[in-house]
mmCIF file of C-alpha atoms in Angstrom:
data_model
loop_
_atom_site.group_PDB
_atom_site.id
_atom_site.type_symbol
_atom_site.label_atom_id
_atom_site.label_comp_id
_atom_site.label_asym_id
_atom_site.label_seq_id
_atom_site.Cartn_x
_atom_site.Cartn_y
_atom_site.Cartn_z
ATOM 1 C CA MET Z 1462 -1.179 -13.698 33.293
ATOM 2 C CA SER Z 1463 -1.170 -17.949 32.316
ATOM 3 C CA SER Z 1464 1.304 -19.453 34.736
ATOM 4 C CA LEU Z 1465 3.165 -20.852 31.179
ATOM 5 C CA LEU Z 1466 3.885 -17.607 29.936
ATOM 6 C CA GLY Z 1467 4.541 -16.576 33.581
ATOM 7 C CA SER Z 1468 7.271 -18.838 33.193
ATOM 8 C CA THR Z 1469 8.431 -17.778 30.003
ATOM 9 C CA ARG Z 1470 11.188 -15.366 29.420
ATOM 10 C CA PHE Z 1471 10.628 -13.273 26.608
ATOM 11 C CA SER Z 1472 13.210 -10.620 24.461
ATOM 12 C CA PHE Z 1473 13.350 -8.504 22.224
ATOM 13 C CA LEU Z 1474 16.047 -8.233 18.868
ATOM 14 C CA ASP Z 1475 16.008 -5.185 16.505
ATOM 15 C CA ARG Z 1476 17.161 -5.639 12.756
ATOM 16 C CA SER Z 1477 18.097 -1.608 13.217
ATOM 17 C CA ARG Z 1478 15.056 -0.988 9.627
ATOM 18 C CA THR Z 1479 15.682 2.353 7.989
ATOM 19 C CA ARG Z 1480 12.187 4.233 8.044
ATOM 20 C CA ASP Z 1481 11.126 6.512 5.406
ATOM 21 C CA GLY Z 1482 12.320 9.859 6.027
ATOM 22 C CA TYR Z 1483 14.631 8.503 8.148
ATOM 23 C CA ASP Z 1484 18.312 8.325 7.705
ATOM 24 C CA GLY Z 1485 20.486 4.625 8.836
ATOM 25 C CA PRO Z 1486 22.117 6.572 11.377
ATOM 26 C CA GLN Z 1487 18.942 7.189 12.895
ATOM 27 C CA ALA Z 1488 17.724 3.533 12.833
ATOM 28 C CA LEU Z 1489 20.742 2.649 14.786
ATOM 29 C CA ARG Z 1490 20.234 5.675 17.092
ATOM 30 C CA ASP Z 1491 16.723 4.085 17.666
ATOM 31 C CA THR Z 1492 17.683 0.418 18.282
ATOM 32 C CA VAL Z 1493 19.838 1.650 21.176
ATOM 33 C CA ALA Z 1494 16.667 3.734 22.370
ATOM 34 C CA LEU Z 1495 14.828 0.951 22.244
ATOM 35 C CA ALA Z 1496 17.135 -1.121 23.992
ATOM 36 C CA ARG Z 1497 16.767 0.786 26.994
ATOM 37 C CA THR Z 1498 12.907 0.611 26.529
ATOM 38 C CA ALA Z 1499 13.083 -3.082 26.777
ATOM 39 C CA GLU Z 1500 14.891 -2.727 29.725
ATOM 40 C CA THR Z 1501 12.524 -0.222 31.232
ATOM 41 C CA LEU Z 1502 9.507 -2.656 30.571
ATOM 42 C CA GLY Z 1503 11.709 -5.796 31.924
ATOM 43 C CA TYR Z 1504 12.621 -7.643 29.341
ATOM 44 C CA HIS Z 1505 15.477 -10.334 29.721
ATOM 45 C CA ARG Z 1506 18.026 -9.192 26.668
ATOM 46 C CA PHE Z 1507 18.027 -7.007 23.935
ATOM 47 C CA TRP Z 1508 19.348 -8.538 20.345
ATOM 48 C CA VAL Z 1509 21.136 -6.970 17.134
ATOM 49 C CA SER Z 1510 21.096 -8.578 13.910
ATOM 50 C CA GLU Z 1511 23.838 -8.241 10.726
ATOM 51 C CA HIS Z 1512 23.557 -7.539 7.444
ATOM 52 C CA HIS Z 1513 25.202 -6.255 4.579
ATOM 53 C CA SER Z 1514 24.359 -3.711 2.133
ATOM 54 C CA VAL Z 1515 20.739 -4.195 2.533
ATOM 55 C CA PRO Z 1516 18.580 -1.362 1.466
ATOM 56 C CA GLY Z 1517 16.300 -0.759 4.730
ATOM 57 C CA VAL Z 1518 18.845 -1.909 6.801
ATOM 58 C CA ALA Z 1519 21.497 -0.163 8.946
ATOM 59 C CA GLY Z 1520 22.855 -2.812 11.430
ATOM 60 C CA SER Z 1521 26.558 -4.142 9.587
ATOM 61 C CA ALA Z 1522 28.560 -4.329 12.827
ATOM 62 C CA PRO Z 1523 26.407 -6.103 15.527
ATOM 63 C CA THR Z 1524 29.240 -6.299 18.082
ATOM 64 C CA VAL Z 1525 29.723 -2.262 17.849
ATOM 65 C CA LEU Z 1526 26.355 -1.769 18.670
ATOM 66 C CA ALA Z 1527 25.772 -4.106 20.804
ATOM 67 C CA ALA Z 1528 28.996 -2.175 22.770
ATOM 68 C CA ALA Z 1529 25.960 1.039 22.187
ATOM 69 C CA ALA Z 1530 23.034 -0.690 23.789
ATOM 70 C CA ALA Z 1531 25.508 -2.052 26.493
ATOM 71 C CA ALA Z 1532 26.494 1.158 27.389
ATOM 72 C CA ALA Z 1533 23.040 2.568 27.213
ATOM 73 C CA THR Z 1534 21.792 0.312 29.192
ATOM 74 C CA ALA Z 1535 22.506 -1.295 33.149
ATOM 75 C CA THR Z 1536 21.168 -4.426 33.647
ATOM 76 C CA ILE Z 1537 19.505 -6.372 30.529
ATOM 77 C CA ARG Z 1538 21.084 -8.498 28.869
ATOM 78 C CA ILE Z 1539 22.707 -7.651 25.529
ATOM 79 C CA GLY Z 1540 23.606 -9.852 22.429
ATOM 80 C CA THR Z 1541 23.730 -10.215 18.520
ATOM 81 C CA GLY Z 1542 21.124 -12.679 16.312
ATOM 82 C CA GLY Z 1543 23.226 -12.849 15.326
ATOM 83 C CA VAL Z 1544 26.795 -12.528 14.036
ATOM 84 C CA MET Z 1545 27.344 -14.311 10.731
ATOM 85 C CA LEU Z 1546 30.387 -16.386 11.704
ATOM 86 C CA PRO Z 1547 31.074 -17.112 8.153
ATOM 87 C CA ASN Z 1548 31.554 -13.714 7.379
ATOM 88 C CA HIS Z 1549 34.610 -13.997 10.235
ATOM 89 C CA GLN Z 1550 37.518 -15.361 11.483
ATOM 90 C CA PRO Z 1551 36.400 -17.195 14.862
ATOM 91 C CA LEU Z 1552 39.636 -15.115 15.862
ATOM 92 C CA VAL Z 1553 38.398 -12.093 15.890
ATOM 93 C CA VAL Z 1554 34.883 -12.400 16.422
ATOM 94 C CA ALA Z 1555 36.421 -14.632 19.854
ATOM 95 C CA GLU Z 1556 37.880 -11.218 20.318
ATOM 96 C CA GLN Z 1557 35.159 -8.977 19.467
ATOM 97 C CA PHE Z 1558 32.927 -11.037 22.494
ATOM 98 C CA GLY Z 1559 35.913 -10.971 25.041
ATOM 99 C CA VAL Z 1560 35.354 -7.336 24.897
ATOM 100 C CA LEU Z 1561 32.051 -6.669 25.481
ATOM 101 C CA ALA Z 1562 31.924 -8.869 28.223
ATOM 102 C CA SER Z 1563 34.922 -7.419 29.449
ATOM 103 C CA LEU Z 1564 33.273 -3.741 29.623
ATOM 104 C CA PHE Z 1565 29.579 -5.376 30.213
ATOM 105 C CA PRO Z 1566 30.058 -8.133 32.450
ATOM 106 C CA GLY Z 1567 27.906 -10.790 33.076
ATOM 107 C CA ARG Z 1568 25.489 -9.434 30.012
ATOM 108 C CA ILE Z 1569 27.080 -10.203 26.691
ATOM 109 C CA ASP Z 1570 25.247 -13.169 24.945
ATOM 110 C CA MET Z 1571 26.977 -14.490 21.560
ATOM 111 C CA GLY Z 1572 23.907 -15.211 19.277
ATOM 112 C CA LEU Z 1573 25.669 -17.413 16.441
ATOM 113 C CA GLY Z 1574 24.486 -17.658 12.555
ATOM 114 C CA ARG Z 1575 25.571 -19.810 9.166
ATOM 115 C CA SER Z 1576 24.426 -17.013 6.657
ATOM 116 C CA VAL Z 1577 26.819 -15.417 4.072
ATOM 117 C CA GLY Z 1578 25.768 -12.252 2.082
ATOM 118 C CA PHE Z 1579 22.767 -13.290 0.066
ATOM 119 C CA THR Z 1580 24.298 -11.585 -3.304
ATOM 120 C CA ASP Z 1581 27.473 -12.855 -5.146
ATOM 121 C CA GLY Z 1582 28.552 -9.582 -5.065
ATOM 122 C CA ILE Z 1583 28.526 -8.605 -1.213
ATOM 123 C CA ARG Z 1584 29.747 -12.343 -0.659
ATOM 124 C CA ARG Z 1585 32.804 -11.155 -2.997
ATOM 125 C CA ALA Z 1586 33.065 -7.839 -1.187
ATOM 126 C CA LEU Z 1587 33.665 -10.205 2.400
ATOM 127 C CA GLY Z 1588 35.918 -12.685 0.580
ATOM 128 C CA ARG Z 1589 33.623 -15.038 1.090
ATOM 129 C CA ASP Z 1590 31.715 -17.569 -0.988
ATOM 130 C CA LYS Z 1591 27.758 -20.049 -0.504
ATOM 131 C CA GLY Z 1592 30.188 -22.504 0.557
ATOM 132 C CA ASP Z 1593 32.276 -20.992 3.937
ATOM 133 C CA ALA Z 1594 28.270 -21.662 5.060
ATOM 134 C CA GLN Z 1595 28.804 -25.985 5.124
ATOM 135 C CA GLY Z 1596 32.152 -25.362 7.446
ATOM 136 C CA PHE Z 1597 30.026 -23.497 10.016
ATOM 137 C CA ALA Z 1598 30.322 -26.372 12.467
ATOM 138 C CA ALA Z 1599 33.999 -26.247 11.837
ATOM 139 C CA GLN Z 1600 33.828 -23.047 13.068
ATOM 140 C CA LEU Z 1601 32.147 -22.998 15.679
ATOM 141 C CA ALA Z 1602 33.672 -25.218 17.019
ATOM 142 C CA GLU Z 1603 37.151 -23.326 16.939
ATOM 143 C CA LEU Z 1604 35.218 -20.265 17.807
ATOM 144 C CA LEU Z 1605 34.294 -21.403 21.151
ATOM 145 C CA GLY Z 1606 38.016 -23.096 21.454
ATOM 146 C CA TRP Z 1607 39.383 -19.627 21.644
ATOM 147 C CA MET Z 1608 36.824 -19.048 23.827
ATOM 148 C CA ASP Z 1609 37.883 -21.951 26.783
ATOM 149 C CA GLY Z 1610 41.581 -21.187 25.530
ATOM 150 C CA SER Z 1611 40.905 -25.376 24.396
ATOM 151 C CA GLN Z 1612 42.203 -24.770 20.186
ATOM 152 C CA ARG Z 1613 45.550 -26.322 19.084
ATOM 153 C CA VAL Z 1614 45.308 -25.500 15.772
ATOM 154 C CA HIS Z 1615 47.123 -22.412 16.091
ATOM 155 C CA PRO Z 1616 50.203 -23.383 18.964
ATOM 156 C CA GLN Z 1617 51.144 -19.848 21.147
ATOM 157 C CA VAL Z 1618 48.418 -18.264 19.972
ATOM 158 C CA HIS Z 1619 44.949 -16.806 22.120
ATOM 159 C CA ALA Z 1620 41.868 -14.491 21.854
ATOM 160 C CA HIS Z 1621 42.458 -11.892 24.520
ATOM 161 C CA PRO Z 1622 40.627 -10.796 26.336
ATOM 162 C CA ALA Z 1623 38.121 -13.546 25.683
ATOM 163 C CA GLU Z 1624 39.865 -16.389 26.686
ATOM 164 C CA GLY Z 1625 38.625 -18.103 30.386
ATOM 165 C CA LEU Z 1626 35.268 -15.893 30.293
ATOM 166 C CA ARG Z 1627 32.169 -17.524 30.283
ATOM 167 C CA VAL Z 1628 30.117 -16.154 27.007
ATOM 168 C CA PRO Z 1629 26.588 -17.651 26.958
ATOM 169 C CA PRO Z 1630 26.724 -18.949 23.014
ATOM 170 C CA TYR Z 1631 23.461 -19.256 20.980
ATOM 171 C CA VAL Z 1632 22.885 -20.934 17.638
ATOM 172 C CA LEU Z 1633 21.042 -19.469 14.974
ATOM 173 C CA ALA Z 1634 19.024 -22.323 13.575
ATOM 174 C CA THR Z 1635 19.009 -22.005 9.399
ATOM 175 C CA GLY Z 1636 18.725 -25.188 7.214
ATOM 176 C CA GLU Z 1637 21.509 -27.516 9.214
ATOM 177 C CA GLY Z 1638 21.689 -24.814 12.247
ATOM 178 C CA ALA Z 1639 19.051 -27.144 14.580
ATOM 179 C CA ALA Z 1640 21.498 -30.240 14.242
ATOM 180 C CA VAL Z 1641 24.778 -28.220 14.700
ATOM 181 C CA ALA Z 1642 23.053 -26.669 18.075
ATOM 182 C CA ALA Z 1643 22.568 -29.837 19.304
ATOM 183 C CA ALA Z 1644 26.048 -31.992 18.398
ATOM 184 C CA ALA Z 1645 27.454 -28.657 20.106
ATOM 185 C CA GLY Z 1646 25.378 -28.553 23.796
ATOM 186 C CA LEU Z 1647 24.161 -25.215 22.835
ATOM 187 C CA PRO Z 1648 20.852 -23.380 22.704
ATOM 188 C CA LEU Z 1649 18.779 -23.302 19.876
ATOM 189 C CA VAL Z 1650 17.268 -19.981 18.385
ATOM 190 C CA VAL Z 1651 14.665 -20.829 15.465
ATOM 191 C CA GLY Z 1652 11.560 -19.244 13.811
ATOM 192 C CA ASP Z 1653 9.494 -18.327 12.757
ATOM 193 C CA LEU Z 1654 6.242 -18.599 14.857
ATOM 194 C CA ARG Z 1655 3.572 -18.481 11.242
ATOM 195 C CA GLY Z 1656 5.997 -21.947 10.348
ATOM 196 C CA ARG Z 1657 4.615 -23.428 13.570
ATOM 197 C CA GLY Z 1658 5.110 -27.090 11.923
ATOM 198 C CA LYS Z 1659 8.909 -27.019 10.322
ATOM 199 C CA LEU Z 1660 9.349 -24.983 14.124
ATOM 200 C CA VAL Z 1661 8.569 -27.969 15.840
ATOM 201 C CA ARG Z 1662 10.325 -30.410 13.536
ATOM 202 C CA ALA Z 1663 12.923 -28.299 14.271
ATOM 203 C CA VAL Z 1664 13.109 -27.940 17.981
ATOM 204 C CA GLU Z 1665 12.255 -32.219 18.237
ATOM 205 C CA GLU Z 1666 15.157 -32.911 16.026
ATOM 206 C CA TYR Z 1667 16.753 -30.483 18.048
ATOM 207 C CA ARG Z 1668 15.880 -32.073 21.692
ATOM 208 C CA CYS Z 1669 16.516 -35.647 19.778
ATOM 209 C CA GLY Z 1670 20.449 -35.039 19.070
ATOM 210 C CA PHE Z 1671 20.881 -32.290 21.980
ATOM 211 C CA ARG Z 1672 24.128 -33.388 23.368
ATOM 212 C CA PRO Z 1673 25.207 -31.961 26.904
ATOM 213 C CA SER Z 1674 28.558 -29.951 27.503
ATOM 214 C CA ALA Z 1675 30.462 -27.484 29.395
ATOM 215 C CA TRP Z 1676 28.432 -24.608 27.579
ATOM 216 C CA SER Z 1677 24.856 -26.065 28.738
ATOM 217 C CA THR Z 1678 24.174 -29.138 30.512
ATOM 218 C CA ARG Z 1679 20.362 -29.635 29.491
ATOM 219 C CA PRO Z 1680 18.529 -28.364 25.725
ATOM 220 C CA TYR Z 1681 17.678 -24.951 26.172
ATOM 221 C CA VAL Z 1682 15.008 -22.983 23.235
ATOM 222 C CA ILE Z 1683 13.786 -19.300 22.010
ATOM 223 C CA VAL Z 1684 11.389 -19.190 19.583
ATOM 224 C CA ALA Z 1685 11.599 -16.649 17.343
ATOM 225 C CA GLY Z 1686 8.537 -14.300 16.061
ATOM 226 C CA THR Z 1687 6.246 -10.924 15.262
ATOM 227 C CA VAL Z 1688 4.354 -11.111 18.184
ATOM 228 C CA ALA Z 1689 1.913 -6.666 17.700
ATOM 229 C CA VAL Z 1690 -0.458 -6.501 20.863
ATOM 230 C CA ALA Z 1691 -3.216 -3.080 20.275
ATOM 231 C CA GLY Z 1692 -5.924 -1.955 22.063
ATOM 232 C CA THR Z 1693 -8.081 -3.805 18.885
ATOM 233 C CA ALA Z 1694 -7.404 -6.405 16.024
ATOM 234 C CA GLN Z 1695 -6.830 -3.574 13.018
ATOM 235 C CA GLU Z 1696 -4.363 -1.603 15.324
ATOM 236 C CA ALA Z 1697 -1.874 -5.047 15.791
ATOM 237 C CA ARG Z 1698 -3.010 -4.929 11.719
ATOM 238 C CA ARG Z 1699 -1.205 -1.904 11.343
ATOM 239 C CA LEU Z 1700 1.725 -2.869 12.799
ATOM 240 C CA LEU Z 1701 2.234 -5.395 10.473
ATOM 241 C CA ILE Z 1702 1.545 -3.103 7.377
ATOM 242 C CA PRO Z 1703 5.249 -1.774 7.086
ATOM 243 C CA GLU Z 1704 6.973 -4.641 6.582
ATOM 244 C CA ALA Z 1705 4.383 -7.353 5.186
ATOM 245 C CA TRP Z 1706 4.807 -3.672 2.440
ATOM 246 C CA SER Z 1707 8.614 -3.796 2.604
ATOM 247 C CA MET Z 1708 8.926 -7.490 2.271
ATOM 248 C CA ALA Z 1709 6.706 -7.671 -1.041
ATOM 249 C CA GLN Z 1710 8.780 -5.013 -2.507
ATOM 250 C CA ALA Z 1711 11.459 -7.588 -1.916
ATOM 251 C CA ARG Z 1712 10.751 -10.102 -2.963
ATOM 252 C CA THR Z 1713 9.042 -8.010 -6.553
ATOM 253 C CA ARG Z 1714 11.942 -5.806 -7.114
ATOM 254 C CA GLY Z 1715 14.992 -7.233 -5.169
ATOM 255 C CA SER Z 1716 15.740 -4.663 -2.037
ATOM 256 C CA PHE Z 1717 13.613 -3.549 0.634
ATOM 257 C CA PRO Z 1718 12.414 0.078 0.560
ATOM 258 C CA PRO Z 1719 12.551 2.142 4.126
ATOM 259 C CA LEU Z 1720 9.840 0.967 6.488
ATOM 260 C CA MET Z 1721 6.705 3.127 4.947
ATOM 261 C CA PRO Z 1722 3.534 4.922 7.379
ATOM 262 C CA ALA Z 1723 0.668 2.790 7.493
ATOM 263 C CA GLU Z 1724 -1.729 4.456 5.860
ATOM 264 C CA ARG Z 1725 0.370 5.843 2.805
ATOM 265 C CA ILE Z 1726 0.164 1.781 2.155
ATOM 266 C CA GLU Z 1727 -3.002 0.877 2.613
ATOM 267 C CA ALA Z 1728 -3.630 3.890 -0.179
ATOM 268 C CA LEU Z 1729 -1.149 1.924 -2.802
ATOM 269 C CA THR Z 1730 -2.599 0.604 -5.882
ATOM 270 C CA MET Z 1731 -1.223 -2.275 -5.877
ATOM 271 C CA THR Z 1732 0.000 -5.512 -8.692
ATOM 272 C CA GLU Z 1733 -2.080 -8.449 -8.396
ATOM 273 C CA LYS Z 1734 1.273 -9.435 -7.528
ATOM 274 C CA GLU Z 1735 2.317 -6.914 -5.039
ATOM 275 C CA ARG Z 1736 -1.094 -7.402 -3.081
ATOM 276 C CA GLY Z 1737 -0.582 -12.090 -2.565
ATOM 277 C CA LEU Z 1738 2.611 -11.143 -1.426
ATOM 278 C CA PHE Z 1739 1.469 -8.569 0.714
ATOM 279 C CA GLU Z 1740 -1.249 -10.251 2.594
ATOM 280 C CA ASP Z 1741 0.853 -13.397 2.649
ATOM 281 C CA GLY Z 1742 3.081 -11.012 4.336
ATOM 282 C CA LEU Z 1743 0.415 -9.981 7.300
ATOM 283 C CA SER Z 1744 -0.656 -13.236 7.920
ATOM 284 C CA GLY Z 1745 -0.149 -15.976 10.442
ATOM 285 C CA HIS Z 1746 2.216 -13.526 13.171
ATOM 286 C CA LEU Z 1747 0.865 -12.820 16.449
ATOM 287 C CA ALA Z 1748 -0.918 -9.894 16.432
ATOM 288 C CA GLY Z 1749 -4.668 -8.844 17.755
ATOM 289 C CA THR Z 1750 -5.802 -7.655 21.601
ATOM 290 C CA ARG Z 1751 -4.432 -8.760 24.987
ATOM 291 C CA GLU Z 1752 -7.185 -11.845 24.918
ATOM 292 C CA THR Z 1753 -6.296 -12.517 21.699
ATOM 293 C CA VAL Z 1754 -2.359 -12.085 21.795
ATOM 294 C CA THR Z 1755 -2.217 -14.532 24.980
ATOM 295 C CA ALA Z 1756 -4.230 -17.342 23.618
ATOM 296 C CA GLU Z 1757 -1.947 -17.756 20.619
ATOM 297 C CA LEU Z 1758 1.198 -16.928 22.737
ATOM 298 C CA GLU Z 1759 0.059 -20.219 24.949
ATOM 299 C CA ARG Z 1760 -0.520 -22.424 21.781
ATOM 300 C CA ALA Z 1761 2.715 -21.834 20.499
ATOM 301 C CA VAL Z 1762 4.407 -22.074 24.038
ATOM 302 C CA GLU Z 1763 2.932 -25.161 24.538
ATOM 303 C CA GLU Z 1764 3.455 -26.647 21.133
ATOM 304 C CA THR Z 1765 7.497 -25.744 21.317
ATOM 305 C CA GLY Z 1766 8.046 -25.867 25.010
ATOM 306 C CA ALA Z 1767 10.011 -22.732 24.174
ATOM 307 C CA ASP Z 1768 11.677 -21.512 27.283
ATOM 308 C CA GLU Z 1769 11.920 -18.398 25.955
ATOM 309 C CA VAL Z 1770 10.463 -15.991 23.457
ATOM 310 C CA LEU Z 1771 12.472 -13.821 20.728
ATOM 311 C CA VAL Z 1772 10.386 -11.179 19.418
ATOM 312 C CA THR Z 1773 10.981 -9.096 16.200
ATOM 313 C CA THR Z 1774 8.314 -6.645 15.342
ATOM 314 C CA SER Z 1775 9.474 -3.875 13.176
ATOM 315 C CA THR Z 1776 7.039 -1.254 11.710
ATOM 316 C CA TYR Z 1777 7.352 2.207 11.497
ATOM 317 C CA ASP Z 1778 5.621 3.554 14.134
ATOM 318 C CA ARG Z 1779 7.577 4.216 16.852
ATOM 319 C CA ASP Z 1780 5.348 5.084 19.951
ATOM 320 C CA ALA Z 1781 3.068 1.829 18.683
ATOM 321 C CA LEU Z 1782 5.583 -0.674 18.528
ATOM 322 C CA VAL Z 1783 6.830 0.754 22.376
ATOM 323 C CA ASP Z 1784 3.002 0.173 23.468
ATOM 324 C CA SER Z 1785 2.864 -3.206 21.801
ATOM 325 C CA MET Z 1786 6.153 -4.295 23.915
ATOM 326 C CA ALA Z 1787 4.454 -3.064 27.118
ATOM 327 C CA ARG Z 1788 1.443 -4.865 25.785
ATOM 328 C CA LEU Z 1789 3.327 -7.707 25.838
ATOM 329 C CA ALA Z 1790 5.671 -7.132 29.250
ATOM 330 C CA GLY Z 1791 1.847 -7.003 30.630
ATOM 331 C CA ILE Z 1792 1.038 -10.620 29.197
ATOM 332 C CA ALA Z 1793 4.291 -11.974 30.204
ATOM 333 C CA GLY Z 1794 4.135 -10.672 33.740
ATOM 334 C CA LEU Z 1795 7.165 -8.943 33.355
ATOM 335 C CA ARG Z 1796 8.687 -6.680 35.997
ATOM 336 C CA ARG Z 1797 9.175 -3.046 34.889
ATOM 337 C CA GLN Z 1798 12.234 -1.516 36.033
ATOM 338 C CA SER Z 1799 12.456 2.073 37.696
ATOM 339 C CA PRO Z 1800 14.890 4.689 35.354
ATOM 340 C CA GLY Z 1801 17.996 5.423 36.248
ATOM 341 C CA PHE Z 1802 18.477 2.176 38.612
ATOM 342 C CA ARG Z 1803 22.185 1.057 39.639
ATOM 343 C CA ARG Z 1804 24.290 -0.244 37.757
ATOM 344 C CA GLY Z 1805 24.962 -4.056 38.170
ATOM 345 C CA ARG Z 1806 25.273 -7.405 36.880
ATOM 346 C CA ALA Z 1807 22.669 -9.786 35.046
ATOM 347 C CA ASP Z 1808 22.261 -13.108 35.664
ATOM 348 C CA LYS Z 1809 24.583 -15.522 33.993
ATOM 349 C CA GLY Z 1810 21.850 -17.881 33.422
ATOM 350 C CA PRO Z 1811 21.090 -19.622 29.119
#
């Protein structure tokens, strides 16, 4: 373990991807099980995501899923990566996180994004449109006002039980997200690790524009991306195949199919366009043996100055995924927890 990686936090985000032969409810149960695995392996936090009407993704209610993950674990931080704030009323989001933080004190993270539904039909069903994303900074300020009791737009209205609770907020950088996080003085979550130049520019913009706040006195950067570690480079590549094929299908057919076993995908006859998109989906990730991934991670952390790495790997083979997580935990020097350890409060750091 290098000293650089040893001083970097490692966390995991699961998107609750469905798999061929396994339905959406199973995907959600798999997510909760993976939260327990992440805790046992010593990861710092475990986050879940929000997607609406996306074939192949079961996670549509992140605060509900976060509650299930928190109830199934004991000390690992649990949060959202993230709640898409333009889809919701800030008061309701504050109330939901207030409930979570009350039930699981010291363990809840409030990760927030600025995306809206990805089709016109979904946006209409949510009562939103594309323009709502432009109001993200104002929505974020309102939400924080509900949390600390400073909002005055709605006199005599309070976000119980959230008001006065310290639920750490994080901003997911898409589009203008880095600038919004900097202006609000909040930690930044930014990806992906493949587009290193764009990633570094976003981090630099964030650090240059950061204004200390009551929520965070200094910049805090979480870089997100796919990491796959295996005994051989070929085994690590096979971990990437199901998601790469699903992404290729989404770009050619408009929807994410359930993740398929790698061997079935390798046997497919692909069109030239599908093959190009598939190979592109395999490239640039941090994948390989322990030695290869260690070197690539060190370079990524050094280039970005990241405080934390948020792993977002999805694949069909859950056993192989857990093995990859365990190998990465070894690279990072994470401290393994014993199953059944006593419930307690997690640290309150970013």
